[in-house]
CSV table of C-alpha atoms in Angstrom, one decimal:
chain,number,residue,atom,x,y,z
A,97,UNK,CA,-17.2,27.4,-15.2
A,98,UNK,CA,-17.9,24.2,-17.0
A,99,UNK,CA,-14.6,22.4,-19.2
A,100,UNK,CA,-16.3,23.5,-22.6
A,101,UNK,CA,-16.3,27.0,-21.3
A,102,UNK,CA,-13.0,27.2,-20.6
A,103,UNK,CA,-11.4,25.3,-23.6
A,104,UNK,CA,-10.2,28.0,-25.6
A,105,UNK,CA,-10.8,31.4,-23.2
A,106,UNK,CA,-7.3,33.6,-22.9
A,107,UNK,CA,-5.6,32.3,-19.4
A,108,UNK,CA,-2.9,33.3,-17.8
A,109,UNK,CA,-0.6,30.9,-15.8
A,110,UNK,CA,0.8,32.5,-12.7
A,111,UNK,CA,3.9,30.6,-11.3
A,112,UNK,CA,5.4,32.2,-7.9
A,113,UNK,CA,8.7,30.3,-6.3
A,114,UNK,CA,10.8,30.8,-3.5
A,115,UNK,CA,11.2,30.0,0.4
A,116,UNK,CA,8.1,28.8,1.7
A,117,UNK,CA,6.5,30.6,4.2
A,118,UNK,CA,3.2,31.4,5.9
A,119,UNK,CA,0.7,33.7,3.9
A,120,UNK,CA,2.3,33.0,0.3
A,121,UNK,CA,-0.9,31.6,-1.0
A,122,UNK,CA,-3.2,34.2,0.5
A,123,UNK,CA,-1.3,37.4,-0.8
A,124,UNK,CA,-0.9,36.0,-4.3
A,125,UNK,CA,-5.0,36.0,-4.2
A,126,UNK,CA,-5.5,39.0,-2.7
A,127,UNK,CA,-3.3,39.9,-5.0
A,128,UNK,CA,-5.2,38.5,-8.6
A,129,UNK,CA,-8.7,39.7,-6.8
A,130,UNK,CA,-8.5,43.1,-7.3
A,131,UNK,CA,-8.5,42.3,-11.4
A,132,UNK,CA,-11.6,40.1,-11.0
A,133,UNK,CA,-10.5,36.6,-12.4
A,134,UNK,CA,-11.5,33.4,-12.1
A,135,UNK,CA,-9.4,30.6,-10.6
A,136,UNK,CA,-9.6,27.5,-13.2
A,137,UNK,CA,-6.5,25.2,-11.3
A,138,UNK,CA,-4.1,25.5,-8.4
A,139,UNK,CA,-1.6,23.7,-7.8
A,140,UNK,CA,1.1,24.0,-5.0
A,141,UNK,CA,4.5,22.2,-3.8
A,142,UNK,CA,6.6,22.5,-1.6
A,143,UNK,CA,10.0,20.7,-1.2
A,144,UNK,CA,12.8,21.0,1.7
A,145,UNK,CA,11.0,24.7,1.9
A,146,UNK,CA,10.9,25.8,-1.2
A,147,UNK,CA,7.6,26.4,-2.7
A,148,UNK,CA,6.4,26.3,-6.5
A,149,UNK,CA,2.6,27.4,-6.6
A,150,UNK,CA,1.0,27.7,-9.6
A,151,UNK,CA,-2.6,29.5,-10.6
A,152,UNK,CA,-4.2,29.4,-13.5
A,153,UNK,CA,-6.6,32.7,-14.1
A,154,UNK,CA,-8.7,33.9,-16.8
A,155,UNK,CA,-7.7,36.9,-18.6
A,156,UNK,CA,-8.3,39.8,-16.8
A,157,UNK,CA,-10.6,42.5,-18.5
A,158,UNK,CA,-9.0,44.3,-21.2
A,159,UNK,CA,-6.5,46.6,-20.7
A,160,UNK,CA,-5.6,44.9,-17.1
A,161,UNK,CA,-3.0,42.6,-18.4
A,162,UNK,CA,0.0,44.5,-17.8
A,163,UNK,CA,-1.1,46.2,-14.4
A,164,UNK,CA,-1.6,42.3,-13.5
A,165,UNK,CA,1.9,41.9,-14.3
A,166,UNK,CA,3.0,44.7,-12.6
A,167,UNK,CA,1.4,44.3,-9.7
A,168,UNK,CA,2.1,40.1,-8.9
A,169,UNK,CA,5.8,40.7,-9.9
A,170,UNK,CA,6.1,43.9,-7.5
A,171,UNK,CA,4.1,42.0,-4.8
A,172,UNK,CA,6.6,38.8,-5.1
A,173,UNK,CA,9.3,41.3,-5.1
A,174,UNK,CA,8.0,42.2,-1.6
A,175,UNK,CA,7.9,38.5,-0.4
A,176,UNK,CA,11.0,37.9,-1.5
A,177,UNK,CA,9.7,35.3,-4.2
A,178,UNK,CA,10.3,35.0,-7.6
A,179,UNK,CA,7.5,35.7,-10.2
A,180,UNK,CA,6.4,34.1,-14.0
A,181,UNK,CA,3.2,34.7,-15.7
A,182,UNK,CA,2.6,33.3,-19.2
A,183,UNK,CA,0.0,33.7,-21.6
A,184,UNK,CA,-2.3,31.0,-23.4
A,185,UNK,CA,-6.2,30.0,-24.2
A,186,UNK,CA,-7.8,27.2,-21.8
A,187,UNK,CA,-7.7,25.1,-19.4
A,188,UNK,CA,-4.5,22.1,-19.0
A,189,UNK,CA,-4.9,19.2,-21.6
A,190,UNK,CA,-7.2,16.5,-20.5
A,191,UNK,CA,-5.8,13.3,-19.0
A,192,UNK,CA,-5.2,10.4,-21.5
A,193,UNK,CA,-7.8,7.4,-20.9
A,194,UNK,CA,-6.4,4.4,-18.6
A,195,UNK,CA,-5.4,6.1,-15.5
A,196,UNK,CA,-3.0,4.7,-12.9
A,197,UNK,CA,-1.9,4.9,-10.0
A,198,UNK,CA,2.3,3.7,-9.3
A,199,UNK,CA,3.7,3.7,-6.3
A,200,UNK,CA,7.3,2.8,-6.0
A,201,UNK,CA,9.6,1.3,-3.1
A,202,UNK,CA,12.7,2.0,-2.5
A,203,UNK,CA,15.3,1.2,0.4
A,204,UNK,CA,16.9,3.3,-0.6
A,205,UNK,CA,15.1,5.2,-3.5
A,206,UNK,CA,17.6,5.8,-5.8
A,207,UNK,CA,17.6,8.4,-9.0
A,208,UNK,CA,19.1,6.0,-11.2
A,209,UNK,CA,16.1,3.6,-10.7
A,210,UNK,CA,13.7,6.7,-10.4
A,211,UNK,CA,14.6,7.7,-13.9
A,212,UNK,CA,14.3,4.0,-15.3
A,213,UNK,CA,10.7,3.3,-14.2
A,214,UNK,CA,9.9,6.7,-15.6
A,215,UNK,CA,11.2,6.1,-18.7
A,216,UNK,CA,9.4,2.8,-19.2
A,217,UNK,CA,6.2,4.4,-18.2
A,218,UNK,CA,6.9,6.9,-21.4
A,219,UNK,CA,8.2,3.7,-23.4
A,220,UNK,CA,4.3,2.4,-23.3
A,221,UNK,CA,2.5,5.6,-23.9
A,222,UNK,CA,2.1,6.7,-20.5
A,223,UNK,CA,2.4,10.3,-19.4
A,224,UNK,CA,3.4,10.6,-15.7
A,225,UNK,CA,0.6,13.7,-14.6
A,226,UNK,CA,1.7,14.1,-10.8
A,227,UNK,CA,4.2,12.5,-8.4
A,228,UNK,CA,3.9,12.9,-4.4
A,229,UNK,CA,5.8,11.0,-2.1
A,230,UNK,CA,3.7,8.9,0.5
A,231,UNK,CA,6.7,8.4,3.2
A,232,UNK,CA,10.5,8.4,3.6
A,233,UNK,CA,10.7,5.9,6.5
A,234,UNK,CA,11.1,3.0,6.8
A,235,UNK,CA,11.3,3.0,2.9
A,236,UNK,CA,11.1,6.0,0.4
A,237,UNK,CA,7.6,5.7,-1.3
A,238,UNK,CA,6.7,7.2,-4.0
A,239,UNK,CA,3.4,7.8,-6.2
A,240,UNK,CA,3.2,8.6,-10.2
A,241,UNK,CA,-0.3,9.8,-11.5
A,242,UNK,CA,-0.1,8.1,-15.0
A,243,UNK,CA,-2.3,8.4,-18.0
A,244,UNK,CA,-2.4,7.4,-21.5
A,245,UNK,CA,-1.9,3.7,-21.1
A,246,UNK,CA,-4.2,1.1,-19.5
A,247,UNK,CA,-3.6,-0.3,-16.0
A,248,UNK,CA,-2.5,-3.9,-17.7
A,249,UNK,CA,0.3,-3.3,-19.7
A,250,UNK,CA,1.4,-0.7,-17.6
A,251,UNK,CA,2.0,-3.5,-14.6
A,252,UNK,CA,3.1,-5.8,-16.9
A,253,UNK,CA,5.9,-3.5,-18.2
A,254,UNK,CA,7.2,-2.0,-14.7
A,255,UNK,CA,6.5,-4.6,-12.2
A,256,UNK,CA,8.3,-7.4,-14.9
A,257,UNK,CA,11.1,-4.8,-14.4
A,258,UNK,CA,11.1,-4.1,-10.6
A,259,UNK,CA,13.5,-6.3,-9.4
A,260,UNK,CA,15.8,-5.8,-11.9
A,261,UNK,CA,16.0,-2.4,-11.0
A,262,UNK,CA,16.0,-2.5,-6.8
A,263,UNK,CA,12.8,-1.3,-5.9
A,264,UNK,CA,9.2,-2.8,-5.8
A,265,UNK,CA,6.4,-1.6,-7.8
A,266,UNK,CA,2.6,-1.6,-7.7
A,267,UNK,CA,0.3,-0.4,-10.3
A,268,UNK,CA,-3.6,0.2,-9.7
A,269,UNK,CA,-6.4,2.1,-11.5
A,270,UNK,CA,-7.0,5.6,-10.5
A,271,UNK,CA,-10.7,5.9,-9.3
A,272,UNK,CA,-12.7,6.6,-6.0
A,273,UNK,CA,-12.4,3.1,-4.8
A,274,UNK,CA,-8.7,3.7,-4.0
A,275,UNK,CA,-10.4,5.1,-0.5
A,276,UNK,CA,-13.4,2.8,-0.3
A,277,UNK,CA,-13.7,0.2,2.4
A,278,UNK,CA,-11.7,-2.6,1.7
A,279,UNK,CA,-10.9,-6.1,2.8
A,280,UNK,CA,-6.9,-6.9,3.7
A,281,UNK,CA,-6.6,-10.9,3.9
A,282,UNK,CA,-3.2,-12.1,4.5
A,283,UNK,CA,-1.4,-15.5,5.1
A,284,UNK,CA,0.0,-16.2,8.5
A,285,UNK,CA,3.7,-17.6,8.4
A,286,UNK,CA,6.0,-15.4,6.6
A,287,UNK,CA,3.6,-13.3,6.1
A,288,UNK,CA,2.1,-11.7,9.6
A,289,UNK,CA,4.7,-13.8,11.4
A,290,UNK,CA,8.0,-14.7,10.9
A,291,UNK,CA,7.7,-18.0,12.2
A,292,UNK,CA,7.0,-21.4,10.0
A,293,UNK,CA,4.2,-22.5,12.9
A,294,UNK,CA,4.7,-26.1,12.2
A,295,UNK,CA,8.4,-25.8,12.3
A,296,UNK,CA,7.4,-24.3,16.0
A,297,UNK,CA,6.0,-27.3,17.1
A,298,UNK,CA,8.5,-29.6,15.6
A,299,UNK,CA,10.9,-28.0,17.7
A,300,UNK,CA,9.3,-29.4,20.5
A,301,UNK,CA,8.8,-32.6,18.9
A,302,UNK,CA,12.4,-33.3,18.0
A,303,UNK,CA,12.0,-33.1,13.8
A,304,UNK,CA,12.2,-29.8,13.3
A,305,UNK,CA,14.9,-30.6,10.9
A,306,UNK,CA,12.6,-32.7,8.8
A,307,UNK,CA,9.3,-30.9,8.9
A,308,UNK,CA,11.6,-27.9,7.7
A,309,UNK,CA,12.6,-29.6,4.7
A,310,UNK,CA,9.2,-30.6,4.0
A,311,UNK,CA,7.9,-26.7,4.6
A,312,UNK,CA,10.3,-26.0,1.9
A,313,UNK,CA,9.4,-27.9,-0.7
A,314,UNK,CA,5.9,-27.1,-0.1
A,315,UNK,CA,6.3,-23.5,0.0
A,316,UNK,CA,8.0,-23.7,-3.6
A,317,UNK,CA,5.3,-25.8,-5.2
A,318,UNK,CA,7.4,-29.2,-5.3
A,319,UNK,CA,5.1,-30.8,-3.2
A,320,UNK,CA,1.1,-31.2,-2.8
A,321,UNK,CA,0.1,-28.9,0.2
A,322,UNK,CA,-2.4,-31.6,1.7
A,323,UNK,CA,0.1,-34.1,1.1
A,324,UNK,CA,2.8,-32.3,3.1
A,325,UNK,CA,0.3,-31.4,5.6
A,326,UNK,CA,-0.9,-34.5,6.9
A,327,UNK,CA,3.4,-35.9,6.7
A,328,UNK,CA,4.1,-33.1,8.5
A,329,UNK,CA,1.5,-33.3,11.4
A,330,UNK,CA,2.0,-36.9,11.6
A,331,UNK,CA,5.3,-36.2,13.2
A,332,UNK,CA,3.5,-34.4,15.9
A,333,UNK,CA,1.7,-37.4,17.2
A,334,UNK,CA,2.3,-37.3,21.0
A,335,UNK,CA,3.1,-33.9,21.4
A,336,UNK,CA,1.8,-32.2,24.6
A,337,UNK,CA,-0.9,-30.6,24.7
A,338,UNK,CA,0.8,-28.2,26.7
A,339,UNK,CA,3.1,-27.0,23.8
A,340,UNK,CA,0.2,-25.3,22.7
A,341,UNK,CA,0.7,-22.0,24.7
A,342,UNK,CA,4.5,-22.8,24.5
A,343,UNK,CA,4.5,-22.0,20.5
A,344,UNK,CA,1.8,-19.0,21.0
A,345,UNK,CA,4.7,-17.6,23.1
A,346,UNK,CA,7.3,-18.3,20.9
A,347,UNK,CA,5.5,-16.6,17.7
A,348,UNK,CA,7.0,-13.3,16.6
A,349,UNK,CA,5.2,-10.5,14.7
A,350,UNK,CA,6.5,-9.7,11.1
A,351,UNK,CA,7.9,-5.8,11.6
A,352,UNK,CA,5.3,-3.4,10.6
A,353,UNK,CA,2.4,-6.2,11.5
A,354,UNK,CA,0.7,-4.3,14.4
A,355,UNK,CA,1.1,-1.1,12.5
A,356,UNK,CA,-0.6,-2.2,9.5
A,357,UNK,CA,-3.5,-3.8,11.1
A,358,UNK,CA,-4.6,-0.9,13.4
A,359,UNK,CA,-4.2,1.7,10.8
A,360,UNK,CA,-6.2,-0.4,8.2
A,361,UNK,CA,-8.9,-0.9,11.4
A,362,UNK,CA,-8.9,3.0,12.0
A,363,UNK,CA,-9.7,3.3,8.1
A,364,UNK,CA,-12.4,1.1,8.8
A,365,UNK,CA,-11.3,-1.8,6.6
A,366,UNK,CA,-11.6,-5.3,7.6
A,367,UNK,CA,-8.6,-7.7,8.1
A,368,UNK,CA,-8.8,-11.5,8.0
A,369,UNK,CA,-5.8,-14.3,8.1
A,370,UNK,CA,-6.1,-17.6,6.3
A,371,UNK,CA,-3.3,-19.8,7.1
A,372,UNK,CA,-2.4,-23.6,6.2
A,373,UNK,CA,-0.8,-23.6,9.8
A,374,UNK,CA,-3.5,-24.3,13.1
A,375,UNK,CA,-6.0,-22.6,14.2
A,376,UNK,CA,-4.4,-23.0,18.0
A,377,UNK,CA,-2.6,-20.1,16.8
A,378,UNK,CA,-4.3,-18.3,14.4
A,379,UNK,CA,-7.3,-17.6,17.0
A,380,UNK,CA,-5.2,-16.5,19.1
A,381,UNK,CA,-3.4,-13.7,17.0
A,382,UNK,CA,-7.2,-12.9,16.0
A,383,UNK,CA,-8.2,-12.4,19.7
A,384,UNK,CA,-4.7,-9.9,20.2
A,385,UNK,CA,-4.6,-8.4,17.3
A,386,UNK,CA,-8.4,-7.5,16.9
A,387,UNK,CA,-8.8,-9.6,13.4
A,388,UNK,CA,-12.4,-9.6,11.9
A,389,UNK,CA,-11.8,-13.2,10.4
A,390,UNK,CA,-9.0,-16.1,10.7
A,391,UNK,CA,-9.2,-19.6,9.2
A,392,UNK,CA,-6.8,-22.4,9.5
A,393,UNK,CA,-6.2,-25.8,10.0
A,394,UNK,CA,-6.6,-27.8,13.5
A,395,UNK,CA,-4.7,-29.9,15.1
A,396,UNK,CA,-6.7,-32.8,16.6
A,397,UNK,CA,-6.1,-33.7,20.6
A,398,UNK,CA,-7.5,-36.1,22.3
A,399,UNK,CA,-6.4,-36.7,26.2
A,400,UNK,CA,-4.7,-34.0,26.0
A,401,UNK,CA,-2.2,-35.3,23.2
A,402,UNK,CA,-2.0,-34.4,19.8
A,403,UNK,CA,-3.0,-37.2,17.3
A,404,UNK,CA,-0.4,-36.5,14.4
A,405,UNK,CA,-4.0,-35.6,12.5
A,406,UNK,CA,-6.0,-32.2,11.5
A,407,UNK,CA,-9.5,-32.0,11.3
A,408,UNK,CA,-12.1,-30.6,9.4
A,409,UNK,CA,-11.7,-28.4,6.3
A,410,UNK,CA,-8.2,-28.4,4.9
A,411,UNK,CA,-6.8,-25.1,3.7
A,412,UNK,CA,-4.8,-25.2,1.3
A,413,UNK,CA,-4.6,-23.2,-2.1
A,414,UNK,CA,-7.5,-23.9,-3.2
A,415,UNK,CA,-9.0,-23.1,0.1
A,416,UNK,CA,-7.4,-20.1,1.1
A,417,UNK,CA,-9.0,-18.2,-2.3
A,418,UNK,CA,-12.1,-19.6,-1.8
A,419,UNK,CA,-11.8,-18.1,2.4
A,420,UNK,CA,-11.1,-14.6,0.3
A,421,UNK,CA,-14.5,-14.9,-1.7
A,422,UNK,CA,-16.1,-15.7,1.8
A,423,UNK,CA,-14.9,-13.4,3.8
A,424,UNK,CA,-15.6,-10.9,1.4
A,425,UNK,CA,-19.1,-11.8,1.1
A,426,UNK,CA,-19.3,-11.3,4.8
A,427,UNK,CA,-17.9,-8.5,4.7
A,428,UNK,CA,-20.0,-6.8,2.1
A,429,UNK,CA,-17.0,-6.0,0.2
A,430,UNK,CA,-16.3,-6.9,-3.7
A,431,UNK,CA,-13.8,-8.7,-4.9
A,432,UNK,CA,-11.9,-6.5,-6.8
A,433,UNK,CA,-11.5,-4.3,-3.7
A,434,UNK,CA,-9.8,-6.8,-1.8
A,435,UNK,CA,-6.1,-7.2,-1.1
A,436,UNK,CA,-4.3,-10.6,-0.3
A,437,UNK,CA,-0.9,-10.9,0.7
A,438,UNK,CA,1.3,-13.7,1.2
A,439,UNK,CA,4.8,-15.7,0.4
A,440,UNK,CA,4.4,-19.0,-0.8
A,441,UNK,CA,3.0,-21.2,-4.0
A,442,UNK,CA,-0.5,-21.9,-1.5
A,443,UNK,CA,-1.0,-18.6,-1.8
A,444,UNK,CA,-0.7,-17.7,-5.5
A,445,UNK,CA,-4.6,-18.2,-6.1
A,446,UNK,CA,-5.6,-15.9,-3.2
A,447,UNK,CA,-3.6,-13.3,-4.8
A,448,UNK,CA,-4.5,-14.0,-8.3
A,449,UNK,CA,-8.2,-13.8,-6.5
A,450,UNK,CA,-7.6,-10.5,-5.1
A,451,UNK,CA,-8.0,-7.1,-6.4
A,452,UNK,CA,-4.5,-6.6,-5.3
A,453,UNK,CA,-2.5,-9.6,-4.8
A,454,UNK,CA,0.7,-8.4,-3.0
A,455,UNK,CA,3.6,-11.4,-3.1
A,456,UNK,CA,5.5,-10.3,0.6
A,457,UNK,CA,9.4,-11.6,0.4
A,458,UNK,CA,7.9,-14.0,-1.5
A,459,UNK,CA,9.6,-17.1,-3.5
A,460,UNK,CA,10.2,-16.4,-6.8
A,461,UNK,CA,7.4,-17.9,-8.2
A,462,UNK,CA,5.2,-16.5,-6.4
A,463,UNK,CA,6.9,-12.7,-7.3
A,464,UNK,CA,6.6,-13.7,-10.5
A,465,UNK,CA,2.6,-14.5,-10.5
A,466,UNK,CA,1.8,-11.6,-8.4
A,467,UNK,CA,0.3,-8.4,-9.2
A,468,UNK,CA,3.4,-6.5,-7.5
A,469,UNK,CA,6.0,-7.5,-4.8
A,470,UNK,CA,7.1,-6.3,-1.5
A,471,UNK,CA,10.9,-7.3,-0.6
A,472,UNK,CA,11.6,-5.3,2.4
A,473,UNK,CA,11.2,-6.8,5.5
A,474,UNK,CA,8.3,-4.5,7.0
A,475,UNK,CA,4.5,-5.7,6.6
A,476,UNK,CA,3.8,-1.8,7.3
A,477,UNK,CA,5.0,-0.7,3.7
A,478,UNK,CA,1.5,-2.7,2.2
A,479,UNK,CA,-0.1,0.7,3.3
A,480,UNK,CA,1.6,2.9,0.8
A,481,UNK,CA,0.2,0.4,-2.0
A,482,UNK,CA,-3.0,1.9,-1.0
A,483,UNK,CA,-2.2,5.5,-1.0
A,484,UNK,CA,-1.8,5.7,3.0
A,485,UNK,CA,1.0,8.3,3.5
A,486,UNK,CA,3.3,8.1,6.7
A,487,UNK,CA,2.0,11.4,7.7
A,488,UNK,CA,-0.9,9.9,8.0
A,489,UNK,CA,-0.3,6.6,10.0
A,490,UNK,CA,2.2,8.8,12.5
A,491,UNK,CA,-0.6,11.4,12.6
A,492,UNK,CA,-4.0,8.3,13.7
A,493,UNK,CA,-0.6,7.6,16.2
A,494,UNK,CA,-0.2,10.4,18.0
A,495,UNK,CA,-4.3,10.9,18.1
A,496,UNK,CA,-4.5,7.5,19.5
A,497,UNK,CA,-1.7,8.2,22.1
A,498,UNK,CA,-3.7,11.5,23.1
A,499,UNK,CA,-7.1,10.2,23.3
A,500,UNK,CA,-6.2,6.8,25.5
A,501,UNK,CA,-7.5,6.6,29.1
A,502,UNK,CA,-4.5,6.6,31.3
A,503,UNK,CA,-3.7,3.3,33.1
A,504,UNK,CA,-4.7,2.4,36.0
């Protein structure tokens, strides 16, 4: 039955509630076929086993109305459920224009901040259409299906807001390339480490002290990146070649940094690093973590020394967007369905680049450029920005687990 068809026929909306249970939703059908109507919209929830599931009918033919009644509310009576039918004309209004999708972050989630991002969604016109959550560990994720307002203003009001109010916040437009293949590129220290790599191999060289200061600066857009680069590396010069494997071994995955990358490759999306650090590390974490792209910078060693130089193409801000537009040319994917995360000021034109530019416990100039932030310290969460539920990453687990070869 097409929308214009059922825009003013009588309806009645069926609403059964009660302790969940197995067969609900099959008796209350059985039930509303033996009165011949039409199902126009279902919807069903359950929460900590108690069940709200809703039908909307046509009318039944006339003079069946009230053996309808009779009949749901007796058979609810049997389940033990609880019974409401309403009369009306039609189908449910039609979803404003600009439709979003906001997920929300919380560790924990709580109802005071709940209630404040709802209200500021009604404060610019939106009206919140469906919530589900998407997980309860390792944070509390929740998603609002918003209409009414366009996806703009909509960030701009609630992500502005997020930190303010403990929780992080991402707003996207609702449409079928929420599931489409996508590209993930993400920045390297920080970000899919928790290391400073340079910092790594200062350690060995006896400045880490200085280097560190010199990362820091960097990071917070006080200092040219190339310029910092090539001072930093120069205090290298001498360094072992040795240390090389030394500093792979000392490199420590962000939490959540496996799990996000194999679910995104089970989805079939394609994940890429670009990194101002060295590609002595950065093709390395390709090879282990099954990466489809990694760029970086590289340290120079001749007779087995390093030089205190890089060589080649320097990536820096500039370069690490302009790695995003490549790698999503090879990838076949467009830009606006790519997402880029990252922590520091080198990274605010990837983001800005990116479909989705995801600032991850970033600086606070890079928060504030972003298209939302991340500030809890598992990489893992970046999933729930695209609609991935926990249910689903535990449940692609499990399926792995079951379907490995044993060892030998």
């Amino acid at each position: 039955m097409s929308a214009s068809q059922t825009s003013d026929i009588p309806t009645l909306l069926v609403k059964i509630y009660g302790k969940d249970r197995p067969g609900i939703t099959a008796g209350l059908f059985d039930t509303l076929a033996a009165f011949s109507v039409d199902v126009v919209d279902i919807e069903q929830v359950v929460t900590r086993g108690r069940m709200v599931l809703c039908a909307l009918v046509t009318h039944p033919p006339r003079g069946l109305e009230g053996d309808l009644r009779s009949t749901v509310h007796s058979w609810a009576e049997s389940m033990k459920m609880e019974a409401e039918i309403v009369s009306g004309h039609g189908d449910n209004r039609p979803r404003g224009s600009g439709r979003s999708l906001v997920t929300v972050l919380g560790h924990p989630l709580t109802a005071e901040a709940t209630a404040a991002v709802a209200a500021r969604i009604t404060r610019v016109g939106g009206n919140i259409d469906r919530i589900f959550r998407l997980a309860k560990y390792p944070v509390t994720a929740v998603e609002f299906a918003v209409s009414g307002v366009e996806t703009g203003p909509l960030r701009t009001t609630l992500v502005t807001d997020a930190a303010a109010l403990g929780v992080d916040v991402a707003v996207v437009a609702a449409g079928l390339h929420r599931r489409a293949q996508r590209l993930i590129v993400m920045d390297v220290d920080s970000t899919l480490i928790q290391d400073e790599v340079i910092e790594l191999f200062a350690a060995h060289a006896g400045c880490e002290a200085e280097v560190a200061e010199v990362t820091a600066a960097a990071m917070r857009g006080e200092l040219d990146f190339e310029q910092s680069l090539h001072a930093r590396v120069a205090l290298l010069a001498g360094l072992d070649a040795s240390v090389v494997e030394k500093v792979r071994g000392e490199v420590r995955l962000t939490p959540g940094a496996r799990t996000l990358i194999r679910t995104l490759k089970r989805l079939g999306y394609q994940v890429g690093v670009v990194s101002g650090g060295f590609t002595q590390v950065t093709d390395d974490l390709k090879d282990r973590l099954g990466l489809d792209f990694a760029q970086a910078n590289t340290l120079e060693i001749v007779d087995g020394k390093l030089t205190g130089r890089v060589t080649g193409e320097i990536v820096d801000r500039a370069g690490k967007a302009r790695l995003l537009r490549r790698f999503a040319t090879e990838a076949g994917v467009p830009l606006a369905q790519t997402v880029a995360i990252g922590d520091g000021a080198n990274d605010l034109d990837m983001l800005n680049a990116a479909g989705l530019g995801v600032a991850f416990n970033a600086k606070p100039v890079v928060r504030e450029a972003a298209h939302t932030a991340v500030n809890v310290p598992f990489l893992d969460t970046v999933l729930y920005l695209l609609g991935v539920t926990r249910e689903e990453v535990e449940a692609a687990d499990a399926h792995e687990e079951i379907t490995q070869p044993p060892a030998l």
